[in-house]
């Protein structure tokens, strides 16, 4: 965002008649970029704080920004004077434009490395799927440092073959009236089904009750991982059989309930925070007991 706005500022000498529009867009964009950076920086500083020294880390970070800004300004003034002295008028105006692109690439690369240096201990759907899949397949739970090294910041993470996990409203799950009655009167805080759709394009849907805890959500993701591993070994004809699908889900549910204690212990011992679970705005579609009876 800030790099794009800086590019607009560089265009103002080339298009002086559009100065006000370009400068206004640049200022608005930079304000948005600064607000975003200020919202993200506390999490980055907290990651590097070992004890109660977050104020010291914040001060050092701000000092580094001031130093880099001043050094960059000095270099920019020097380059501008050299260009004005040794280049004709039109070329002197275009010279900063050619320098902008390599500098912008360097800025984006440094930002990427800064974000990769942050090792988040909190779990969301993608991160939980990734570490639980590695634990189920290999028996080893990755640490936040190892997960950060493999986590993709630019594109959505694809966790193996098979059905994709989705948090969905209860109304989207293909449940029978008898199953809905059991949910309404039971203690289950979540339920899961293979969503309707042509195999293998179908997804695995999880519906969370309004009082579902992080432990419940992690157990549901463990259940989904077992289901994905089971169905990738089956033929298409087996998965079109409704009874076979129900049998797989029930079997994997029993495995998830059996191993959820080991999963939570492995997550905690490797530095993950299991006291909370981060859900996106589209994933907060929880149901109440009354909904299952409607």
mmCIF file of C-alpha atoms in Angstrom:
data_model
loop_
_atom_site.group_PDB
_atom_site.id
_atom_site.type_symbol
_atom_site.label_atom_id
_atom_site.label_comp_id
_atom_site.label_asym_id
_atom_site.label_seq_id
_atom_site.Cartn_x
_atom_site.Cartn_y
_atom_site.Cartn_z
ATOM 1 C CA UNK A 1 0.000 0.000 0.000
ATOM 2 C CA UNK A 2 2.672 2.523 1.020
ATOM 3 C CA UNK A 3 4.862 1.601 -1.964
ATOM 4 C CA UNK A 4 1.976 2.171 -4.387
ATOM 5 C CA UNK A 5 1.246 5.544 -2.805
ATOM 6 C CA UNK A 6 4.892 6.541 -3.047
ATOM 7 C CA UNK A 7 4.742 5.710 -6.755
ATOM 8 C CA UNK A 8 1.788 8.096 -7.108
ATOM 9 C CA UNK A 9 3.864 10.824 -5.464
ATOM 10 C CA UNK A 10 6.644 10.215 -7.977
ATOM 11 C CA UNK A 11 4.173 10.732 -10.811
ATOM 12 C CA UNK A 12 3.276 14.272 -9.704
ATOM 13 C CA UNK A 13 6.250 15.993 -11.469
ATOM 14 C CA UNK A 14 5.453 14.076 -14.665
ATOM 15 C CA UNK A 15 1.753 15.044 -14.546
ATOM 16 C CA UNK A 16 1.607 18.452 -12.800
ATOM 17 C CA UNK A 17 -2.015 19.036 -13.879
ATOM 18 C CA UNK A 18 -3.038 15.991 -11.852
ATOM 19 C CA UNK A 19 -1.017 17.011 -8.813
ATOM 20 C CA UNK A 20 -3.953 17.489 -6.435
ATOM 21 C CA UNK A 21 -5.641 14.187 -7.340
ATOM 22 C CA UNK A 22 -2.416 12.165 -7.167
ATOM 23 C CA UNK A 23 -1.289 13.781 -3.918
ATOM 24 C CA UNK A 24 -4.704 13.240 -2.302
ATOM 25 C CA UNK A 25 -4.831 9.559 -3.294
ATOM 26 C CA UNK A 26 -1.278 9.092 -2.084
ATOM 27 C CA UNK A 27 -1.974 10.722 1.292
ATOM 28 C CA UNK A 28 -5.147 8.676 1.820
ATOM 29 C CA UNK A 29 -3.416 5.437 0.891
ATOM 30 C CA UNK A 30 -0.466 6.147 3.165
ATOM 31 C CA UNK A 31 -2.830 6.857 6.055
ATOM 32 C CA UNK A 32 -4.451 3.445 5.515
ATOM 33 C CA UNK A 33 -1.043 1.786 5.311
ATOM 34 C CA UNK A 34 0.169 3.438 8.506
ATOM 35 C CA UNK A 35 -3.021 2.426 10.342
ATOM 36 C CA UNK A 36 -2.553 -1.176 9.210
ATOM 37 C CA UNK A 37 1.079 -1.173 10.287
ATOM 38 C CA UNK A 38 0.210 0.232 13.711
ATOM 39 C CA UNK A 39 -2.400 -2.512 14.153
ATOM 40 C CA UNK A 40 0.069 -5.282 13.261
ATOM 41 C CA UNK A 41 3.178 -4.027 15.051
ATOM 42 C CA UNK A 42 2.078 -4.850 18.637
ATOM 43 C CA UNK A 43 1.751 -8.539 17.720
ATOM 44 C CA UNK A 44 5.213 -8.481 16.143
ATOM 45 C CA UNK A 45 6.745 -6.753 19.174
ATOM 46 C CA UNK A 46 5.007 -9.176 21.536
ATOM 47 C CA UNK A 47 6.542 -12.087 19.635
ATOM 48 C CA UNK A 48 10.073 -10.815 20.311
ATOM 49 C CA UNK A 49 9.425 -9.895 23.943
ATOM 50 C CA UNK A 50 10.994 -12.543 26.175
ATOM 51 C CA UNK A 51 9.840 -11.159 29.548
ATOM 52 C CA UNK A 52 8.361 -7.725 30.319
ATOM 53 C CA UNK A 53 10.578 -5.828 27.865
ATOM 54 C CA UNK A 54 7.966 -5.103 25.183
ATOM 55 C CA UNK A 55 8.383 -1.346 25.742
ATOM 56 C CA UNK A 56 12.113 -1.644 25.051
ATOM 57 C CA UNK A 57 11.478 -3.583 21.845
ATOM 58 C CA UNK A 58 8.878 -1.035 20.723
ATOM 59 C CA UNK A 59 11.313 1.832 21.358
ATOM 60 C CA UNK A 60 14.075 0.097 19.385
ATOM 61 C CA UNK A 61 11.688 -0.567 16.508
ATOM 62 C CA UNK A 62 10.607 3.071 16.321
ATOM 63 C CA UNK A 63 14.228 4.226 16.540
ATOM 64 C CA UNK A 64 15.148 1.974 13.617
ATOM 65 C CA UNK A 65 12.298 3.437 11.557
ATOM 66 C CA UNK A 66 13.452 6.997 12.260
ATOM 67 C CA UNK A 67 17.057 6.190 11.328
ATOM 68 C CA UNK A 68 16.083 4.412 8.111
ATOM 69 C CA UNK A 69 13.694 7.227 7.104
ATOM 70 C CA UNK A 70 16.379 9.883 7.612
ATOM 71 C CA UNK A 71 19.047 7.887 5.782
ATOM 72 C CA UNK A 72 16.622 7.260 2.916
ATOM 73 C CA UNK A 73 15.762 10.957 2.724
ATOM 74 C CA UNK A 74 19.453 11.931 2.566
ATOM 75 C CA UNK A 75 20.120 9.409 -0.205
ATOM 76 C CA UNK A 76 17.036 10.578 -2.136
ATOM 77 C CA UNK A 77 18.132 14.232 -1.981
ATOM 78 C CA UNK A 78 21.643 13.306 -3.130
ATOM 79 C CA UNK A 79 20.359 11.191 -6.038
ATOM 80 C CA UNK A 80 17.927 13.940 -7.078
ATOM 81 C CA UNK A 81 20.713 16.540 -7.183
ATOM 82 C CA UNK A 82 22.965 14.221 -9.181
ATOM 83 C CA UNK A 83 20.169 13.510 -11.644
ATOM 84 C CA UNK A 84 19.400 17.224 -12.036
ATOM 85 C CA UNK A 85 23.090 17.973 -12.653
ATOM 86 C CA UNK A 86 23.991 15.184 -15.094
ATOM 87 C CA UNK A 87 20.701 14.449 -16.892
ATOM 88 C CA UNK A 88 18.467 16.564 -19.154
ATOM 89 C CA UNK A 89 15.256 17.917 -17.639
ATOM 90 C CA UNK A 90 12.873 15.168 -18.812
ATOM 91 C CA UNK A 91 15.253 12.336 -17.936
ATOM 92 C CA UNK A 92 15.892 13.849 -14.515
ATOM 93 C CA UNK A 93 12.160 13.636 -13.804
ATOM 94 C CA UNK A 94 11.958 10.005 -14.956
ATOM 95 C CA UNK A 95 15.064 8.802 -13.098
ATOM 96 C CA UNK A 96 13.274 8.328 -9.737
ATOM 97 C CA UNK A 97 10.632 6.207 -11.480
ATOM 98 C CA UNK A 98 13.257 3.719 -12.648
ATOM 99 C CA UNK A 99 14.807 3.587 -9.174
ATOM 100 C CA UNK A 100 11.431 3.065 -7.531
ATOM 101 C CA UNK A 101 10.799 -0.493 -8.715
ATOM 102 C CA UNK A 102 13.946 -2.187 -7.342
ATOM 103 C CA UNK A 103 13.555 -0.260 -4.085
ATOM 104 C CA UNK A 104 9.875 -1.280 -3.829
ATOM 105 C CA UNK A 105 10.784 -4.934 -4.403
ATOM 106 C CA UNK A 106 13.386 -4.670 -1.645
ATOM 107 C CA UNK A 107 10.817 -3.103 0.692
ATOM 108 C CA UNK A 108 8.277 -5.888 0.051
ATOM 109 C CA UNK A 109 10.969 -8.531 0.566
ATOM 110 C CA UNK A 110 11.993 -7.010 3.910
ATOM 111 C CA UNK A 111 8.352 -6.865 5.015
ATOM 112 C CA UNK A 112 7.917 -10.522 4.048
ATOM 113 C CA UNK A 113 11.002 -11.524 6.058
ATOM 114 C CA UNK A 114 9.736 -9.497 9.018
ATOM 115 C CA UNK A 115 6.409 -11.335 8.983
ATOM 116 C CA UNK A 116 8.120 -14.714 8.601
ATOM 117 C CA UNK A 117 10.197 -13.975 11.694
ATOM 118 C CA UNK A 118 7.016 -13.864 13.788
ATOM 119 C CA UNK A 119 6.186 -17.262 15.289
ATOM 120 C CA UNK A 120 2.547 -17.165 16.317
ATOM 121 C CA UNK A 121 1.496 -19.546 19.086
ATOM 122 C CA UNK A 122 -2.224 -19.069 18.496
ATOM 123 C CA UNK A 123 -4.185 -21.503 16.337
ATOM 124 C CA UNK A 124 -6.630 -20.795 13.539
ATOM 125 C CA UNK A 125 -8.244 -23.240 11.113
ATOM 126 C CA UNK A 126 -5.389 -23.346 8.603
ATOM 127 C CA UNK A 127 -2.608 -23.534 11.190
ATOM 128 C CA UNK A 128 -4.454 -26.152 13.251
ATOM 129 C CA UNK A 129 -5.112 -28.292 10.167
ATOM 130 C CA UNK A 130 -1.457 -28.109 9.168
ATOM 131 C CA UNK A 131 0.040 -29.108 12.526
ATOM 132 C CA UNK A 132 -2.601 -31.753 13.297
ATOM 133 C CA UNK A 133 -2.093 -33.357 9.875
ATOM 134 C CA UNK A 134 1.658 -33.573 10.491
ATOM 135 C CA UNK A 135 1.036 -35.029 13.952
ATOM 136 C CA UNK A 136 -1.393 -37.672 12.657
ATOM 137 C CA UNK A 137 0.762 -38.665 9.680
ATOM 138 C CA UNK A 138 4.191 -38.577 11.307
ATOM 139 C CA UNK A 139 3.550 -38.710 15.035
ATOM 140 C CA UNK A 140 5.519 -35.503 15.657
ATOM 141 C CA UNK A 141 3.970 -32.169 16.571
ATOM 142 C CA UNK A 142 5.696 -29.182 14.894
ATOM 143 C CA UNK A 143 6.617 -26.204 17.046
ATOM 144 C CA UNK A 144 5.455 -22.646 16.237
ATOM 145 C CA UNK A 145 8.938 -21.990 14.791
ATOM 146 C CA UNK A 146 8.692 -24.988 12.439
ATOM 147 C CA UNK A 147 5.127 -24.124 11.451
ATOM 148 C CA UNK A 148 6.105 -20.525 10.623
ATOM 149 C CA UNK A 149 8.836 -21.775 8.301
ATOM 150 C CA UNK A 150 6.327 -23.748 6.200
ATOM 151 C CA UNK A 151 3.284 -21.474 6.491
ATOM 152 C CA UNK A 152 2.336 -19.656 3.295
ATOM 153 C CA UNK A 153 1.713 -15.935 3.751
ATOM 154 C CA UNK A 154 0.610 -15.136 0.198
ATOM 155 C CA UNK A 155 -1.689 -17.963 -0.886
ATOM 156 C CA UNK A 156 -4.257 -20.166 0.894
ATOM 157 C CA UNK A 157 -2.712 -23.272 2.404
ATOM 158 C CA UNK A 158 -3.735 -26.582 0.775
ATOM 159 C CA UNK A 159 -3.693 -29.339 3.386
ATOM 160 C CA UNK A 160 -3.274 -32.614 1.513
ATOM 161 C CA UNK A 161 -5.775 -34.332 -0.806
ATOM 162 C CA UNK A 162 -9.348 -35.201 0.049
ATOM 163 C CA UNK A 163 -12.275 -33.173 1.417
ATOM 164 C CA UNK A 164 -11.609 -29.578 2.441
ATOM 165 C CA UNK A 165 -12.584 -28.538 5.951
ATOM 166 C CA UNK A 166 -15.218 -25.812 6.355
ATOM 167 C CA UNK A 167 -16.976 -24.311 9.364
ATOM 168 C CA UNK A 168 -20.603 -24.034 8.245
ATOM 169 C CA UNK A 169 -24.044 -23.312 9.752
ATOM 170 C CA UNK A 170 -25.939 -26.316 11.043
ATOM 171 C CA UNK A 171 -28.511 -25.844 8.275
ATOM 172 C CA UNK A 172 -25.918 -26.759 5.647
ATOM 173 C CA UNK A 173 -25.220 -30.188 7.103
ATOM 174 C CA UNK A 174 -27.239 -33.110 5.670
ATOM 175 C CA UNK A 175 -28.667 -34.299 8.989
ATOM 176 C CA UNK A 176 -31.857 -36.251 9.546
ATOM 177 C CA UNK A 177 -34.637 -35.133 11.943
ATOM 178 C CA UNK A 178 -33.626 -37.870 14.387
ATOM 179 C CA UNK A 179 -30.020 -36.628 14.365
ATOM 180 C CA UNK A 180 -31.231 -33.067 14.944
ATOM 181 C CA UNK A 181 -33.255 -34.233 17.939
ATOM 182 C CA UNK A 182 -30.184 -35.960 19.375
ATOM 183 C CA UNK A 183 -28.156 -32.777 18.952
ATOM 184 C CA UNK A 184 -30.826 -30.758 20.713
ATOM 185 C CA UNK A 185 -30.932 -33.037 23.724
ATOM 186 C CA UNK A 186 -27.311 -34.145 23.827
ATOM 187 C CA UNK A 187 -24.048 -32.780 25.117
ATOM 188 C CA UNK A 188 -22.325 -32.532 21.720
ATOM 189 C CA UNK A 189 -20.914 -29.048 21.155
ATOM 190 C CA UNK A 190 -20.152 -29.736 17.493
ATOM 191 C CA UNK A 191 -21.171 -32.060 14.678
ATOM 192 C CA UNK A 192 -19.599 -32.874 11.326
ATOM 193 C CA UNK A 193 -20.705 -34.310 7.999
ATOM 194 C CA UNK A 194 -19.478 -34.717 4.449
ATOM 195 C CA UNK A 195 -21.360 -32.012 2.573
ATOM 196 C CA UNK A 196 -23.567 -32.889 -0.367
ATOM 197 C CA UNK A 197 -21.743 -32.691 -3.677
ATOM 198 C CA UNK A 198 -20.147 -34.724 -6.421
ATOM 199 C CA UNK A 199 -17.221 -36.722 -5.135
ATOM 200 C CA UNK A 200 -14.329 -35.853 -4.838
ATOM 201 C CA UNK A 201 -15.327 -32.178 -4.927
ATOM 202 C CA UNK A 202 -17.308 -32.477 -1.707
ATOM 203 C CA UNK A 203 -16.143 -30.752 1.475
ATOM 204 C CA UNK A 204 -16.196 -31.735 5.135
ATOM 205 C CA UNK A 205 -18.462 -29.436 7.112
ATOM 206 C CA UNK A 206 -18.229 -28.756 10.853
ATOM 207 C CA UNK A 207 -21.011 -26.947 12.720
ATOM 208 C CA UNK A 208 -20.099 -25.514 16.130
ATOM 209 C CA UNK A 209 -22.537 -24.961 18.966
ATOM 210 C CA UNK A 210 -22.536 -21.527 20.581
ATOM 211 C CA UNK A 211 -20.717 -22.863 23.670
ATOM 212 C CA UNK A 212 -18.053 -24.860 21.796
ATOM 213 C CA UNK A 213 -14.610 -24.517 23.432
ATOM 214 C CA UNK A 214 -11.173 -24.492 21.760
ATOM 215 C CA UNK A 215 -10.808 -28.108 22.906
ATOM 216 C CA UNK A 216 -14.012 -28.995 21.020
ATOM 217 C CA UNK A 217 -12.834 -27.212 17.875
ATOM 218 C CA UNK A 218 -9.456 -28.978 17.919
ATOM 219 C CA UNK A 219 -11.197 -32.333 18.389
ATOM 220 C CA UNK A 220 -13.423 -31.546 15.396
ATOM 221 C CA UNK A 221 -10.380 -30.734 13.255
ATOM 222 C CA UNK A 222 -8.723 -33.976 14.393
ATOM 223 C CA UNK A 223 -11.903 -35.777 13.331
ATOM 224 C CA UNK A 224 -11.755 -34.073 9.913
ATOM 225 C CA UNK A 225 -8.108 -35.075 9.513
ATOM 226 C CA UNK A 226 -8.906 -38.728 10.157
ATOM 227 C CA UNK A 227 -11.801 -38.570 7.679
ATOM 228 C CA UNK A 228 -9.589 -37.024 4.998
ATOM 229 C CA UNK A 229 -6.977 -39.754 5.444
ATOM 230 C CA UNK A 230 -9.650 -42.468 5.245
ATOM 231 C CA UNK A 231 -11.438 -41.230 2.140
ATOM 232 C CA UNK A 232 -8.274 -40.654 0.113
ATOM 233 C CA UNK A 233 -7.678 -44.411 0.255
ATOM 234 C CA UNK A 234 -11.152 -45.338 -1.016
ATOM 235 C CA UNK A 235 -12.562 -45.697 -4.494
ATOM 236 C CA UNK A 236 -15.162 -43.301 -5.832
ATOM 237 C CA UNK A 237 -17.835 -46.015 -5.766
ATOM 238 C CA UNK A 238 -17.315 -46.499 -2.032
ATOM 239 C CA UNK A 239 -17.790 -42.808 -1.305
ATOM 240 C CA UNK A 240 -21.086 -42.603 -3.201
ATOM 241 C CA UNK A 241 -22.507 -45.162 -0.766
ATOM 242 C CA UNK A 242 -24.324 -43.201 1.950
ATOM 243 C CA UNK A 243 -23.953 -45.998 4.495
ATOM 244 C CA UNK A 244 -20.205 -46.233 3.833
ATOM 245 C CA UNK A 245 -19.783 -42.499 4.300
ATOM 246 C CA UNK A 246 -21.661 -42.582 7.596
ATOM 247 C CA UNK A 247 -19.577 -45.544 8.735
ATOM 248 C CA UNK A 248 -16.324 -43.704 8.008
ATOM 249 C CA UNK A 249 -17.448 -40.591 9.890
ATOM 250 C CA UNK A 250 -18.481 -42.616 12.948
ATOM 251 C CA UNK A 251 -15.234 -44.601 12.955
ATOM 252 C CA UNK A 252 -13.106 -41.449 12.653
ATOM 253 C CA UNK A 253 -15.143 -39.762 15.387
ATOM 254 C CA UNK A 254 -14.294 -42.592 17.777
ATOM 255 C CA UNK A 255 -10.596 -42.236 16.890
ATOM 256 C CA UNK A 256 -10.728 -38.472 17.448
ATOM 257 C CA UNK A 257 -12.384 -38.860 20.854
ATOM 258 C CA UNK A 258 -9.780 -41.479 21.790
ATOM 259 C CA UNK A 259 -6.746 -39.389 20.806
ATOM 260 C CA UNK A 260 -7.904 -35.858 21.642
ATOM 261 C CA UNK A 261 -6.125 -35.939 25.010
ATOM 262 C CA UNK A 262 -2.826 -36.881 23.359
ATOM 263 C CA UNK A 263 -3.330 -34.149 20.760
ATOM 264 C CA UNK A 264 -3.910 -31.413 23.339
ATOM 265 C CA UNK A 265 -0.919 -32.589 25.384
ATOM 266 C CA UNK A 266 1.300 -32.558 22.281
ATOM 267 C CA UNK A 267 0.130 -29.062 21.323
ATOM 268 C CA UNK A 268 0.741 -27.654 24.808
ATOM 269 C CA UNK A 269 4.148 -29.294 25.236
ATOM 270 C CA UNK A 270 5.343 -27.870 21.906
ATOM 271 C CA UNK A 271 4.418 -24.287 22.752
ATOM 272 C CA UNK A 272 0.967 -23.892 21.181
ATOM 273 C CA UNK A 273 -1.733 -21.884 22.943
ATOM 274 C CA UNK A 274 -4.769 -24.181 23.281
ATOM 275 C CA UNK A 275 -6.712 -21.806 25.531
ATOM 276 C CA UNK A 276 -8.130 -19.933 22.544
ATOM 277 C CA UNK A 277 -8.943 -20.577 18.886
ATOM 278 C CA UNK A 278 -9.123 -17.858 16.237
ATOM 279 C CA UNK A 279 -12.125 -18.052 13.909
ATOM 280 C CA UNK A 280 -12.599 -15.862 10.855
ATOM 281 C CA UNK A 281 -15.736 -13.758 10.463
ATOM 282 C CA UNK A 282 -17.201 -16.244 7.962
ATOM 283 C CA UNK A 283 -16.473 -19.153 10.325
ATOM 284 C CA UNK A 284 -18.406 -17.769 13.323
ATOM 285 C CA UNK A 285 -21.670 -19.448 12.368
ATOM 286 C CA UNK A 286 -22.528 -21.162 15.626
ATOM 287 C CA UNK A 287 -25.832 -22.807 16.492
ATOM 288 C CA UNK A 288 -27.844 -23.062 19.661
ATOM 289 C CA UNK A 289 -29.700 -26.041 21.050
ATOM 290 C CA UNK A 290 -33.006 -24.503 19.915
ATOM 291 C CA UNK A 291 -31.717 -24.314 16.315
ATOM 292 C CA UNK A 292 -31.269 -28.088 16.087
ATOM 293 C CA UNK A 293 -34.874 -28.627 17.138
ATOM 294 C CA UNK A 294 -36.338 -26.107 14.708
#
